Coordinates of C-alpha atoms and ligand atoms in Angstrom, one line a residue:
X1 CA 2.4 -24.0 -27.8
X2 CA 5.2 -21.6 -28.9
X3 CA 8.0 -22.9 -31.4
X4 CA 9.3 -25.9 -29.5
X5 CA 13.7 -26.1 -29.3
X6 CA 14.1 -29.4 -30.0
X7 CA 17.4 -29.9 -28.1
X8 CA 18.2 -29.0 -24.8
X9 CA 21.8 -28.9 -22.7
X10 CA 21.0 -29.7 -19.5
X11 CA 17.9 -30.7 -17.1
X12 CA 13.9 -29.4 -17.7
X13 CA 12.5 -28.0 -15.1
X14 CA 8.4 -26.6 -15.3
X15 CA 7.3 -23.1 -14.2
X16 CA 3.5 -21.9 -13.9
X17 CA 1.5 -18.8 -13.7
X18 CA -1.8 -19.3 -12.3
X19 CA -3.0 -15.6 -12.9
X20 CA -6.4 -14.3 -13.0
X21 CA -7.3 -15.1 -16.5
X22 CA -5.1 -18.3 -17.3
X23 CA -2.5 -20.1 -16.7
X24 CA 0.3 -20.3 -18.5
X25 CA 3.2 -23.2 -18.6
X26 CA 6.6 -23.5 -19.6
X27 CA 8.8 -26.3 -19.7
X28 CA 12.9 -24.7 -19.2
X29 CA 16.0 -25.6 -20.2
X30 CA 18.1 -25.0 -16.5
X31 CA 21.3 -24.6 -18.6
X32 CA 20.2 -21.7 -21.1
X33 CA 16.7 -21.0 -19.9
X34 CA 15.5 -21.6 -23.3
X35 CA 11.8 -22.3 -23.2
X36 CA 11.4 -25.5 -24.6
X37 CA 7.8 -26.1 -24.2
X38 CA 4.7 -23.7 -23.4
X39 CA 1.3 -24.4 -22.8
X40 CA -1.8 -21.9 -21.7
X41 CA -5.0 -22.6 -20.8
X42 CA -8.0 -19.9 -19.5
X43 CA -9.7 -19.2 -16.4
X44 CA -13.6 -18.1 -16.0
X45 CA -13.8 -15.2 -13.3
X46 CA -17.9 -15.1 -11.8
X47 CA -19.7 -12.3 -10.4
X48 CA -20.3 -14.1 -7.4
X49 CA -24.2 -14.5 -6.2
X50 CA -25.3 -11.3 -7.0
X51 CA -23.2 -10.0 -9.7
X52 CA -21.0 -8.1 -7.6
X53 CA -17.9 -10.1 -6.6
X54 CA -15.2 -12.1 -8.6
X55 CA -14.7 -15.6 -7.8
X56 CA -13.0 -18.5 -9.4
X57 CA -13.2 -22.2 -9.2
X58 CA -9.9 -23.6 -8.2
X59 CA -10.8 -26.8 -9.6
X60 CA -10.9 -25.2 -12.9
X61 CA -7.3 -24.1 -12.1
X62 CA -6.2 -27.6 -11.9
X63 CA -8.0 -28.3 -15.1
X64 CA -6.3 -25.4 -16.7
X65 CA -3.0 -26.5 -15.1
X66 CA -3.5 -29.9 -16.6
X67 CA -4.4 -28.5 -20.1
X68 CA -1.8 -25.8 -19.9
X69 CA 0.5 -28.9 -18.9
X70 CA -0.5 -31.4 -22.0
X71 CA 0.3 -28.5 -24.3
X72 CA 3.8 -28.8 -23.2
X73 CA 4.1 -33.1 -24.2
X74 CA 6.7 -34.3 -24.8
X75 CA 8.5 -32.2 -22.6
X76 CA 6.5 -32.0 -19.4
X77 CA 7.4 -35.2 -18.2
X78 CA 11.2 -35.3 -18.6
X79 CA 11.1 -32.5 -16.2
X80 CA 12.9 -33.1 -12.7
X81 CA 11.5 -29.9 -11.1
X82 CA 8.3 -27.7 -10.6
X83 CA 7.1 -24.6 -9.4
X84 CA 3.6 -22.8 -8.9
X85 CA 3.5 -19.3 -9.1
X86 CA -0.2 -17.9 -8.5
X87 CA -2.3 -14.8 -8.3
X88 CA -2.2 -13.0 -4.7
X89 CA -4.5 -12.7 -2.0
X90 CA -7.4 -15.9 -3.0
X91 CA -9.1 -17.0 -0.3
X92 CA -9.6 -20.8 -1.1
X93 CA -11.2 -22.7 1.5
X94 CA -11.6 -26.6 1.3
X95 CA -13.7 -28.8 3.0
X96 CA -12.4 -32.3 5.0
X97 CA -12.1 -33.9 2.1
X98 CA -9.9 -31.4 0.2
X99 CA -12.5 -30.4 -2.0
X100 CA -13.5 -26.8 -2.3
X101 CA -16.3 -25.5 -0.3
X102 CA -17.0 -22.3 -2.8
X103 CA -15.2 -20.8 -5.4
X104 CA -12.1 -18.6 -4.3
X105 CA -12.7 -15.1 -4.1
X106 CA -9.9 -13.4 -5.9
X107 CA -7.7 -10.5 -5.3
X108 CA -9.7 -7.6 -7.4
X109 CA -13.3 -8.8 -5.0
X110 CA -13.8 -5.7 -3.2
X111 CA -16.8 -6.7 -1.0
X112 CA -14.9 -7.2 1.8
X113 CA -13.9 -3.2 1.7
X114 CA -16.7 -2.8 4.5
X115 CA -14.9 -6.1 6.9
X116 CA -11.2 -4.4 6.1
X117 CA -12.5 -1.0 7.5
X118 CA -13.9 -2.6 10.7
X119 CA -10.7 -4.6 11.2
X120 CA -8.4 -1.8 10.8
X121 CA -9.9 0.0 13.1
X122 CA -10.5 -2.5 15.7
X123 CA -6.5 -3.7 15.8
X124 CA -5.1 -0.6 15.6
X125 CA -5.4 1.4 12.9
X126 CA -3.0 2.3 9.8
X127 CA 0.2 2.3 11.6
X128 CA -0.2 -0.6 13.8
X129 CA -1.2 -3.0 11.2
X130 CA 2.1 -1.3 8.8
X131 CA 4.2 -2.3 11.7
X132 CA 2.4 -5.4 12.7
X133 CA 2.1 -6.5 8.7
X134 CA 3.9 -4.6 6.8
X135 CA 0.6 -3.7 5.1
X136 CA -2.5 -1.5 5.7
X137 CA -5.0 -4.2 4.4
X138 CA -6.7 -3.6 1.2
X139 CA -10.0 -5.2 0.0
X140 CA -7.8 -7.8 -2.0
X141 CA -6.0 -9.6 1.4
X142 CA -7.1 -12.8 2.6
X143 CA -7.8 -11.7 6.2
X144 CA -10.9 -9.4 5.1
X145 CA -12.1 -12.1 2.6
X146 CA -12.6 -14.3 5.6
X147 CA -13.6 -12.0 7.3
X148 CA -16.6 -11.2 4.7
X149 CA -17.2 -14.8 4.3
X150 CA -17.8 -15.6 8.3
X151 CA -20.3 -12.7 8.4
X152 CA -21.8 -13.4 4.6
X153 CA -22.0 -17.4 4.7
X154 CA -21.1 -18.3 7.5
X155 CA -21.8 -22.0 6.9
X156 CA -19.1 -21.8 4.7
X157 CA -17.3 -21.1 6.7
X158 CA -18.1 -23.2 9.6
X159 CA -17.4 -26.2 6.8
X160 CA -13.7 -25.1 5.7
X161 CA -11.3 -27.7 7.5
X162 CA -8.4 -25.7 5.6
X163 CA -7.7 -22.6 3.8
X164 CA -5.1 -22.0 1.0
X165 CA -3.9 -19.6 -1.4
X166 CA -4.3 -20.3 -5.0
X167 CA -0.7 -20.9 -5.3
X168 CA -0.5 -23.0 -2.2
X169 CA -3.4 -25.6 -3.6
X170 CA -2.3 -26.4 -6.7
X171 CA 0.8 -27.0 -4.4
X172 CA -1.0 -29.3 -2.4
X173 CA -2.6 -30.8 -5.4
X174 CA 0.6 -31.6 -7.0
X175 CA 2.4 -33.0 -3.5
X176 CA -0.4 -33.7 -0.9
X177 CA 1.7 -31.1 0.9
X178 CA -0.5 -28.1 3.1
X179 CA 2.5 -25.7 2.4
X180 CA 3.0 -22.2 1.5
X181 CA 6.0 -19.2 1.1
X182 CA 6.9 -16.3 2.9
X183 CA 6.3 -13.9 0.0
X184 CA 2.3 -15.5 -1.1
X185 CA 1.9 -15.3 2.9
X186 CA 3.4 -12.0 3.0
X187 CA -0.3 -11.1 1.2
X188 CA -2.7 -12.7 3.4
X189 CA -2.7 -10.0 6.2
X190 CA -2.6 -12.3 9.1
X191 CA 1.4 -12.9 8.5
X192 CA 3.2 -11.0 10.5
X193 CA 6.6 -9.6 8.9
X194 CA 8.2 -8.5 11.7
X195 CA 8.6 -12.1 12.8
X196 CA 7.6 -13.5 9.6
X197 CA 5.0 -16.2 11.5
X198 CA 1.2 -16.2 11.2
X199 CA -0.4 -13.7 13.9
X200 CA -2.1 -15.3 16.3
X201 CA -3.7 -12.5 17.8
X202 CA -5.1 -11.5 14.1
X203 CA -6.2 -15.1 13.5
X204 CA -8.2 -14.9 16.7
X205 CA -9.9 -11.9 16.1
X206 CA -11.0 -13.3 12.8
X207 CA -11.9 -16.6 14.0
X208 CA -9.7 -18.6 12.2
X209 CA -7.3 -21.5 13.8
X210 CA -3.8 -21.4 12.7
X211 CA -4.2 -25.4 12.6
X212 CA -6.4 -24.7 9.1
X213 CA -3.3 -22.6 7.2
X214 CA -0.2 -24.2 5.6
X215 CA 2.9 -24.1 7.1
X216 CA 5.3 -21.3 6.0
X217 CA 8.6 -22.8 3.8
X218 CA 11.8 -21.4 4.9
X219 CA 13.5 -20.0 1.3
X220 CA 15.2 -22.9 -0.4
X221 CA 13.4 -25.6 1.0
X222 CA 11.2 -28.2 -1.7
X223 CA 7.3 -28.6 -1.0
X224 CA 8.0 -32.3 -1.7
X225 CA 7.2 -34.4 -4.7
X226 CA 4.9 -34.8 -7.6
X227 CA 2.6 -37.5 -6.2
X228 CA 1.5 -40.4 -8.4
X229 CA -1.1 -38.3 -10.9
X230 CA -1.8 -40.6 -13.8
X231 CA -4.2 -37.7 -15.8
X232 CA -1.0 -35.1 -14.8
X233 CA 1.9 -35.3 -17.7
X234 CA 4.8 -34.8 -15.2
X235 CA 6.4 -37.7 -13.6
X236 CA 5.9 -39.0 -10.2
X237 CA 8.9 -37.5 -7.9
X238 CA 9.8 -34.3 -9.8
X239 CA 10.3 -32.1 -6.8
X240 CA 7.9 -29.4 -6.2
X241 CA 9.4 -25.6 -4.7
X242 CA 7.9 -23.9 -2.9
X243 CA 5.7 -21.6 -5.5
X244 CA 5.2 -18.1 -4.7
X245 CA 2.7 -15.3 -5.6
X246 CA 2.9 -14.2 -9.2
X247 CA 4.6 -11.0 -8.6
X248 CA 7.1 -12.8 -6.3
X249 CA 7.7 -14.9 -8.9
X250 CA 8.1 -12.3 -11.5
X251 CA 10.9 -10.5 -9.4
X252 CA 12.5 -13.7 -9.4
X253 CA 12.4 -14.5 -13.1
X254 CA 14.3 -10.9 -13.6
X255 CA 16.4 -11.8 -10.9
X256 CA 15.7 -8.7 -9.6
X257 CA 17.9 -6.6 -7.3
X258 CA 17.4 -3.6 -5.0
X259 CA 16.6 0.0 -7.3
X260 CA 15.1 -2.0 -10.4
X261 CA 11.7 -0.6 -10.7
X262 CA 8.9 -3.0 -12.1
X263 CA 6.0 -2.2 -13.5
X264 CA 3.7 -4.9 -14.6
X265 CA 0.2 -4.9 -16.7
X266 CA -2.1 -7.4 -16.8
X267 CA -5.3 -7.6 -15.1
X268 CA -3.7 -5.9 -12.1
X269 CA -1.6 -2.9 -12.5
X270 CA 1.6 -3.1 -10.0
X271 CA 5.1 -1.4 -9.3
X272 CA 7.5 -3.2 -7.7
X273 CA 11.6 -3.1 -6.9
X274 CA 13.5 -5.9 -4.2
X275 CA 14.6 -4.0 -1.3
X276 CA 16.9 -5.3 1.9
X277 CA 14.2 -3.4 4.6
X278 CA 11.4 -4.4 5.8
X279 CA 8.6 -1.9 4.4
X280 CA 5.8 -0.4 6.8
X281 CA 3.9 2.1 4.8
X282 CA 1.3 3.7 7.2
X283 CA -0.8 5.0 3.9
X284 CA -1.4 2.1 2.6
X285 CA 0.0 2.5 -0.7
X286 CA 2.7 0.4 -0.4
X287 CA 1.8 -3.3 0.9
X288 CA 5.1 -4.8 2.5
X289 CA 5.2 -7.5 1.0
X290 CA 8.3 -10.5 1.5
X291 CA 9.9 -11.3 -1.4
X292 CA 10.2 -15.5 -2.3
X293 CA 13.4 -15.2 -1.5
X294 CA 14.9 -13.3 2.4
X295 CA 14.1 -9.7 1.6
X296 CA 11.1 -7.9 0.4
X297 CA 9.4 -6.4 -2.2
X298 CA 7.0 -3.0 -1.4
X299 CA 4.6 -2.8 -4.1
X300 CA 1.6 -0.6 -5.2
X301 CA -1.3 -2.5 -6.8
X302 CA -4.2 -1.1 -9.1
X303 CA -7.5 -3.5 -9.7
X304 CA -8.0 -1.7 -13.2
X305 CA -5.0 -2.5 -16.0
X306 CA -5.7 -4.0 -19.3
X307 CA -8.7 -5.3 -18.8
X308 CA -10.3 -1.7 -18.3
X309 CA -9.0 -0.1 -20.9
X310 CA -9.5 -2.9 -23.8
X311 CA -13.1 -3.0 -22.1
X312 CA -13.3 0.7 -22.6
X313 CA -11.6 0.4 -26.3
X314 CA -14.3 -2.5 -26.8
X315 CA -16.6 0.4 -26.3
X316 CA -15.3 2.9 -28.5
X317 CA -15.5 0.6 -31.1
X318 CA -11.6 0.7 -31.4
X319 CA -8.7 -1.3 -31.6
X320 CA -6.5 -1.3 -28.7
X321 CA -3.6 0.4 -30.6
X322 CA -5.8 3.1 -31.9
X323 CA -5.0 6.0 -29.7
X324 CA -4.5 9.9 -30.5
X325 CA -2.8 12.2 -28.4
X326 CA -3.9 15.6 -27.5
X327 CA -6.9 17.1 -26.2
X328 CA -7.7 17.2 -22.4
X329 CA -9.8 14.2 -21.5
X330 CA -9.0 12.7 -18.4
X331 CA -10.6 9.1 -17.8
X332 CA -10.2 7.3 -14.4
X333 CA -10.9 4.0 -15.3
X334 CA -11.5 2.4 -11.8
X335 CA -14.7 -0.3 -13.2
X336 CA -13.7 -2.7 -10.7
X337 CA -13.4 -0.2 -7.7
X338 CA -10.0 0.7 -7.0
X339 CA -7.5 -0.4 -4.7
X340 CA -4.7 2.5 -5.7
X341 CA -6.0 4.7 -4.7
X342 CA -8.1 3.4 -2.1
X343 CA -11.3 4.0 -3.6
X344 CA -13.1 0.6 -3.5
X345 CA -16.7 1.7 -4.3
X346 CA -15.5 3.8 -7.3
X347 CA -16.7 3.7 -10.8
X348 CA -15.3 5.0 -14.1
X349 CA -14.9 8.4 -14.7
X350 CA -14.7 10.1 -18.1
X351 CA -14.4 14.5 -17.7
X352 CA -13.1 16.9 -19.8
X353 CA -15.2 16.4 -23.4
X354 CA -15.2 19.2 -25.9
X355 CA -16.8 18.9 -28.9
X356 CA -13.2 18.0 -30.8
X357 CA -12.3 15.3 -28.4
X358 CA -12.0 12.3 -30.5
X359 CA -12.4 8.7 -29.5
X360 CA -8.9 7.7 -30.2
X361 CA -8.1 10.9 -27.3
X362 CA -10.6 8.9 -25.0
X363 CA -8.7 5.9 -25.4
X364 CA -5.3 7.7 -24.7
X365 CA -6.7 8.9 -21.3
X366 CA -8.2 5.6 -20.4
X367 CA -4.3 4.2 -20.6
X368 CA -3.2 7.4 -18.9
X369 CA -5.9 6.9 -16.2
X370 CA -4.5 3.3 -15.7
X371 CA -0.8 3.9 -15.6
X372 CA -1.5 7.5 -13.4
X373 CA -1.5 5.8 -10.0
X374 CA 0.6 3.2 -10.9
X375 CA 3.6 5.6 -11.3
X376 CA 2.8 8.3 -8.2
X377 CA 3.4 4.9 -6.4
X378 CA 6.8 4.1 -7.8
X379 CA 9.2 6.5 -5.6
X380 CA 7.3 4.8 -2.9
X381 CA 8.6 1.3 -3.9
X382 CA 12.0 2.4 -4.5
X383 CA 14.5 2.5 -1.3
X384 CA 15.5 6.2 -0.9
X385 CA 18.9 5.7 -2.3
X386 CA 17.5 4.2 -6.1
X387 CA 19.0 5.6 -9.0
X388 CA 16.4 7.9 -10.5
X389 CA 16.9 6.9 -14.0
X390 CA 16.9 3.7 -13.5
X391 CA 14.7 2.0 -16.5
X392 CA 11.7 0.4 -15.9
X393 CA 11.2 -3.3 -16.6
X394 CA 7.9 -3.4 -18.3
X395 CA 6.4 -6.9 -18.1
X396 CA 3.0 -8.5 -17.8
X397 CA 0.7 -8.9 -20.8
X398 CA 0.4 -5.3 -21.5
X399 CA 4.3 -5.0 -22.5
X400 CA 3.1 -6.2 -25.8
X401 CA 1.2 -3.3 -26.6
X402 CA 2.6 -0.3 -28.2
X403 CA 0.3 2.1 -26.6
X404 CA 0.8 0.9 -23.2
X405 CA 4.3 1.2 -23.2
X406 CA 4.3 4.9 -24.9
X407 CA 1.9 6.0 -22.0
X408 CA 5.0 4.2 -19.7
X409 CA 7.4 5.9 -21.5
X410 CA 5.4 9.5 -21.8
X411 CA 4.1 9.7 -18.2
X412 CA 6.6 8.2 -16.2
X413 CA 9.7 10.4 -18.3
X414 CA 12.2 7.3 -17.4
X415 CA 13.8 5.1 -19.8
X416 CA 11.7 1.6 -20.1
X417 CA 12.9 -1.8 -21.0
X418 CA 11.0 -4.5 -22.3
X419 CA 12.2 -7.9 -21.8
X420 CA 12.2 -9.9 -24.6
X421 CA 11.5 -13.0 -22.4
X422 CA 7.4 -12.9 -21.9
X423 CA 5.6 -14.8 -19.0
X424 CA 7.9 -13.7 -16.2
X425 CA 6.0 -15.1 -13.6
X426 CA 6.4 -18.4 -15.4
X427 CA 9.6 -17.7 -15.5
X428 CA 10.4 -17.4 -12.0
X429 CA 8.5 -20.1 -11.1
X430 CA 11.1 -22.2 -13.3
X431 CA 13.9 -20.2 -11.8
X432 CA 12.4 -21.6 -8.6
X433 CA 12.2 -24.7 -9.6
X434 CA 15.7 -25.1 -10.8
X435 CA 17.6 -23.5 -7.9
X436 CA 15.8 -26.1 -5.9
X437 CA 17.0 -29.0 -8.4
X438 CA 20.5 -27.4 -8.4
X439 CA 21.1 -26.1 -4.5
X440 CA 21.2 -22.7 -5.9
X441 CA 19.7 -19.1 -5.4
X442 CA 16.8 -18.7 -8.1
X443 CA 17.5 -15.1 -8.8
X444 CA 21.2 -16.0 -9.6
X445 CA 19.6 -18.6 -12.2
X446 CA 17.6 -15.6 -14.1
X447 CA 20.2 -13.6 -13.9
X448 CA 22.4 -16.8 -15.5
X449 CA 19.2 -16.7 -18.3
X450 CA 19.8 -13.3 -19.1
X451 CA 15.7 -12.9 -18.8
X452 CA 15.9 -8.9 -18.5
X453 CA 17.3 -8.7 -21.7
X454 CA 15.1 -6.6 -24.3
X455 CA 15.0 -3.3 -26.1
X456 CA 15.6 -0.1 -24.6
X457 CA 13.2 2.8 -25.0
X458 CA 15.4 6.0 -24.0
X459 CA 13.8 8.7 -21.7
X460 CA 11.1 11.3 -23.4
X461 CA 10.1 14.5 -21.7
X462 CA 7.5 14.1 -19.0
X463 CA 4.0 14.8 -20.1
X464 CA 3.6 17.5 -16.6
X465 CA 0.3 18.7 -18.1
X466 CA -1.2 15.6 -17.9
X467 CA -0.7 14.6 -14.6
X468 CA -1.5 17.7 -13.3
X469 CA -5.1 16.9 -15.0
X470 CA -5.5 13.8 -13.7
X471 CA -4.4 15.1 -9.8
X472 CA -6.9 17.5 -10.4
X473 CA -9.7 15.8 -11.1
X474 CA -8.9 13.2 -8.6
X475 CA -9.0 15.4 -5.7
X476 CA -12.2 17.3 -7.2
X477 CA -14.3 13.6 -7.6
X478 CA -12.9 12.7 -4.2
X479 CA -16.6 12.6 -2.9
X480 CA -18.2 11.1 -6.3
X481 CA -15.6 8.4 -6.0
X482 CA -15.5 7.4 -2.6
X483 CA -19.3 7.0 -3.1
X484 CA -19.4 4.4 -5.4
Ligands
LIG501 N1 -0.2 -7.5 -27.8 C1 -0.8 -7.0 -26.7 N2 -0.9 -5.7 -26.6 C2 -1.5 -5.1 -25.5 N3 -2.0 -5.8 -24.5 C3 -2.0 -7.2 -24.6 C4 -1.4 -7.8 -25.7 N4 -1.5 -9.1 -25.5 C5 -2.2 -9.3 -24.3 N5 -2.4 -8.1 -23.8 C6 -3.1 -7.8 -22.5 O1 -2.6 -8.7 -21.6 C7 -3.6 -9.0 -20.6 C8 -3.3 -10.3 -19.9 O2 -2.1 -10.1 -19.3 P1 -1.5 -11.2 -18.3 O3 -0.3 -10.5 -17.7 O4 -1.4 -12.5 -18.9 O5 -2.7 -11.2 -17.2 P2 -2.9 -12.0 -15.9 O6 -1.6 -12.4 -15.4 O7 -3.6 -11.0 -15.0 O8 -3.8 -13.2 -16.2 C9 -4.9 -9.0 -21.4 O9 -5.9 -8.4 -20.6 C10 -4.6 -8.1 -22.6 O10 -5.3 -6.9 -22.5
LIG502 O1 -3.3 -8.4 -5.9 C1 -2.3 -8.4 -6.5 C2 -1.0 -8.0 -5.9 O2 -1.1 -7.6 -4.6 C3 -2.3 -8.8 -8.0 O3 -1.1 -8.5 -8.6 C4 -2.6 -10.3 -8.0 O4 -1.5 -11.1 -7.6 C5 -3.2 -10.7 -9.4 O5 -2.2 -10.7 -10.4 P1 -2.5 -10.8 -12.0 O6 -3.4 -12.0 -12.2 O7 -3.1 -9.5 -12.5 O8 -1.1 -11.1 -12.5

C-alpha cells in the first residue's frame, strides 16, 4: 500500500485494473482525486495444455481483487462507488452454476490466428468486417477465441451456459449482474459498431447464442450494487459502473480528448487518442474500438512491451536501465508472436552483430524493436486534423523507466509527458465510478483531478537511421517471420 492521506474532503470511491499480470486497487478521494488507499495483488499467466497458449484463472482474479482490496482497509469499505476496469479481449466462459469452465484465454493467446484467418475470409474479408466491426480481427478478439475453443474442446464449449469478459465477471461477481460496456464489447469482434448491438449474423456463424453474452450498458448507467460479500471489504450497496476495458479506462482517467496521443507500456504495447468518428481501418492496424464513454478510441496494439524486453535484459545479464546507444543492431522482439504487425507465428529476431556490438546496444534495440511498430501506428490513431506536436502521454508500467521513455522520446521526435499520477487504468475506473456517484461525465472528473499532470520532456531530433533499419529488416524477414 502506497503512503495512505489520512483525510479526505469528500466521498471514496474504488477503481481496479485487472491487467495481465495483477491487479491493482485504489481507494479515491472524488473531491481531489487523491489516492487514499492502494492495494496490488499478482496474476499467474499458464501456457495452456501444451505450452503454447496463455490462460488465466479468473477465479484467481477475484482472489487478487480481494487481496488487492484488503490492502486498501480501512478505506475500502467507506467507499460509496466501484468500478472494474480489465484486460481486453478474455474469453471467459462459465458453466450453469457461474463457475468457470477453463481458464480464460487472454488477449496475447495467439492460437486462434489459424480460426481468425478462416473467419475473415468467410464473412467478408478485411473491409467488411472494418465496416461491419470497426476491426479486422486479430488473434487477441473474443470471437476467434471461441471460435478456437468450439473446434479445440468442444466440450467446453458445449458446457458454457455464459460467456464474459474479464472485466464483465468480476462485474458480475461484485453485483450478480451479466452486464458489460460498449467500449470492453467494442473488443470482442462480434459487436457491431455501426449499430453498436451484438451481431447476430456473426454470433451464428460462430455458434454462439446472444442469450449467453451480457447485456451492453448505455454510458452512464450503474451495473447495480455490491451484493452482500462478507470475505469482500467494500460494503453492501456501493454502486458498481459499468467497468470498461483497461485502455478505455485509461483514456478516461486522463480524461482524454480528441488529438491527445497515448502510448501505453506494460505487457501490451498500445497507442491510442479519443476521436468523434467511428474508425474502420481495412488493414487492420487500427482496431475501432468504442470508447467507455459515446465516441471511440482507434488504437494499435503490440503483444511484446515490457515483458520482452526485461526478458531479453534478463538474458543479457543486465539491468533494465543499462542501455548504450550506437551501433546498428536491430532486434524485433516479437516472443509472443505479434499482433502489430500482424505476424502471429513470429519469433525474436536479433540481425546486425559486429564484433563491437555491445550488450548494452542489444538492449537499446530490443526497446527500439518494441516501441518501432508502436509509433508507425500512431498517425493512424490520430484524426487527420491532430496537432503534430502534440505530446505524448506516456503511461502504463513502462513510464517508470528511463530507457523506455528516451526510446519514446528518440524515435517518435515528439515531446512526451509523463503523468505523475501512475495506474491510469485504476484511475479511470474510479473516475467511473464517481461520475456514476455524482450524475457526472467521468472524463470531466479526471480532468477535475488534474491526472495528466507530469513532467515534460521537450522534442529531440528523430533518430531517421534507425527506423529506416528496422523497416528494412522487417520487409527482408517478411518470410522468416510470417513462418513462425
Ligand atoms: N521502474 C520501472 N521501469 C521500467 N519498467 C517498469 C518499471 N516498473 C514496472 N515496469 C514494467 O511495467 C510492467 C508492468 O506494467 P503494467 O502496466 O502494470 O502491466 P499490465 O497492465 O500489463 O499488467 C512490467 O512488465 C515491468 O517491466
Ligand atoms: O489487447 C489489448 C488491447 O486491444 C491489450 O491492451 C489488453 O487490454 C491487455 O492490456 P495490459 O494487461 O497489457 O494492460
Amino acid at each position: 500500500m502506497s503512503a495512505a492521506v489520512p483525510v479526505h474532503e469528500g466521498p471514496l470511491v474504488i477503481g481496479v485494473d485487472s491487467s495481465t499480470q495483477s491487479t491493482k486497487a485504489l481507494v479515491v478521494d472524488v473531491a481531489t482525486g487523491a489516492v487514499v488507499a492502494r492495494g496490488q495483488a499478482p496474476h499467474t499467466v499458464s501456457g495452456g495444455a501444451a505450452g503454447d497458449g496463455k490462460e488465466s484463472d479468473p477465479e484467481q482474479w477475484w482472489a487478487a481483487l480481494r487481496e488487492a482490496l484488503a490492502q486498501c482497509e480501512p478505506y475500502a469499505p467507506q467507499a460509496a462507488a466501484i468500478s472494474i476496469g480489465g484486460q481486453q479481449h478474455g474469453l471467459v466462459t462459465l458453466d450453469r452454476s457461474g463457475l468457470p469452465v477453463r481458464p480464460a484465454l487472454l488477449w496475447n493467446d495467439v492460437r486462434s490466428a489459424p480460426q481468425r484467418d478462416r473467419l475473415i475470409g468467410e464473412l467478408g474479408g478485411f473491409q467488411a468486417w472494418a465496416e461491419r466491426t470497426g476491426s479486422v480481427p486479430a488473434p487477441s478478439f473474443t470471437v476467434t477465441k471461441w471460435a478456437w475453443l468450439r473446434e479445440n474442446e468442444p466440450e467446453a464449449a458445449r458446457a458454457t451456459a455464459a460467456v464474459r469478459l474479464p472485466h464483465d465477471y468480476l462485474t458480475e461477481r461484485l453485483t450478480g449482474q451479466g452486464v458489460t460496456d460498449r467500449g470492453d464489447a467494442s473488443g470482442t469482434g462480434w459487436w457491431a459498431s455501426a449499430s453498436e448491438a451484438y451481431d447476430e449474423e456473426i454470433l451464428a456463424h460462430v455458434g454462439l447464442s446472444p442469450d449467453l453474452l451480457p447485456r451492453v450498458l448505455p454510458h452512464g448507467a450503474a451495473a447495480g450494487t455490491v451484493q452482500n460479500l462478507p470475505d469482500l471489504p467494500v460494503a453492501a450497496g456501493a454502486l458498481v459502473a459499468a467497468g470498461t476495458g483497461d485502455n478505455m479506462a485509461a483514456a478516461l482517467g486522463l480524461g482524454l480528448r480528441p488529438g491527445r496521443p497515448v502510448l501505453s507500456l506494460g505487457t501490451s504495447g498500445t497507442v491510442y487518442a479519443v476521436s468523434a468518428r467511428r474508425p474502420a481501418d481495412p488493414t487492420g492496424v487500427v482496431a475501432g474500438f468504442a470508447d467507455a464513454r459515446d465516441a471511440w478510441l482507434p488504437l494499435a496494439c503490440t503483444l511484446n512491451c515490457t515483458l520482452a524486453v526485461d526478458r531479453i535484459a534478463g538474458l543479457l545479464g543486465r539491468d533494465r536501465e543499462a542501455v548504450e546507444q550506437g551501433g546498428s543492431t536491430v532486434l524485433l522482439p516479437f516472443l509472443d508472436g505479434e499482433r502489430t504487425p500482424d505476424l502471429p507465428l513470429a519469433s525474436g529476431l536479433l540481425y546486425g552483430l559486429r564484433h563491437g556490438t555491445t550488450p548494452g546496444q542489444v538492449l537499446q534495440a530490443a526497446y527500439d524493436g518494441a516501441v518501432f511498430a508502436l509509433l508507425t501506428a500512431l498517425d493512424r490513431v490520430l484524426d487527420e486534423d491532430a496537432a503534430p506536436d502534440a505530446p505524448i502521454l506516456l503511461i502504463g508500467g513502462g513510464a517508470r523507466g528511463t530507457a523506455w521513455r528516451e526510446t519514446v522520446r528518440r524515435l517518435s521526435g515528439r515531446p512526451v509527458r509523463v503523468p505523475s499520477a501512475g495506474d491510469l487504468v485504476a484511475l479511470g475506473a474510479a473516475a467511473q465510478a464517481a461520475g456514476l456517484l455524482l450524475g457526472e461525465d467521468p472524463a470531466a472528473v479526471a480532468r477535475g483531478w488534474a491526472t495528466t499532470e507530469g513532467p515534460l520532456y521537450e522534442p529531440v531530433q528523430r533518430d531517421d537511421a534507425a527506423l529506416h533499419r528496422i523497416r528494412q529488416v522487417m520487409s527482408g524477414a517478411q518470410e522468416l517471420l510470417g513462418r513462425g
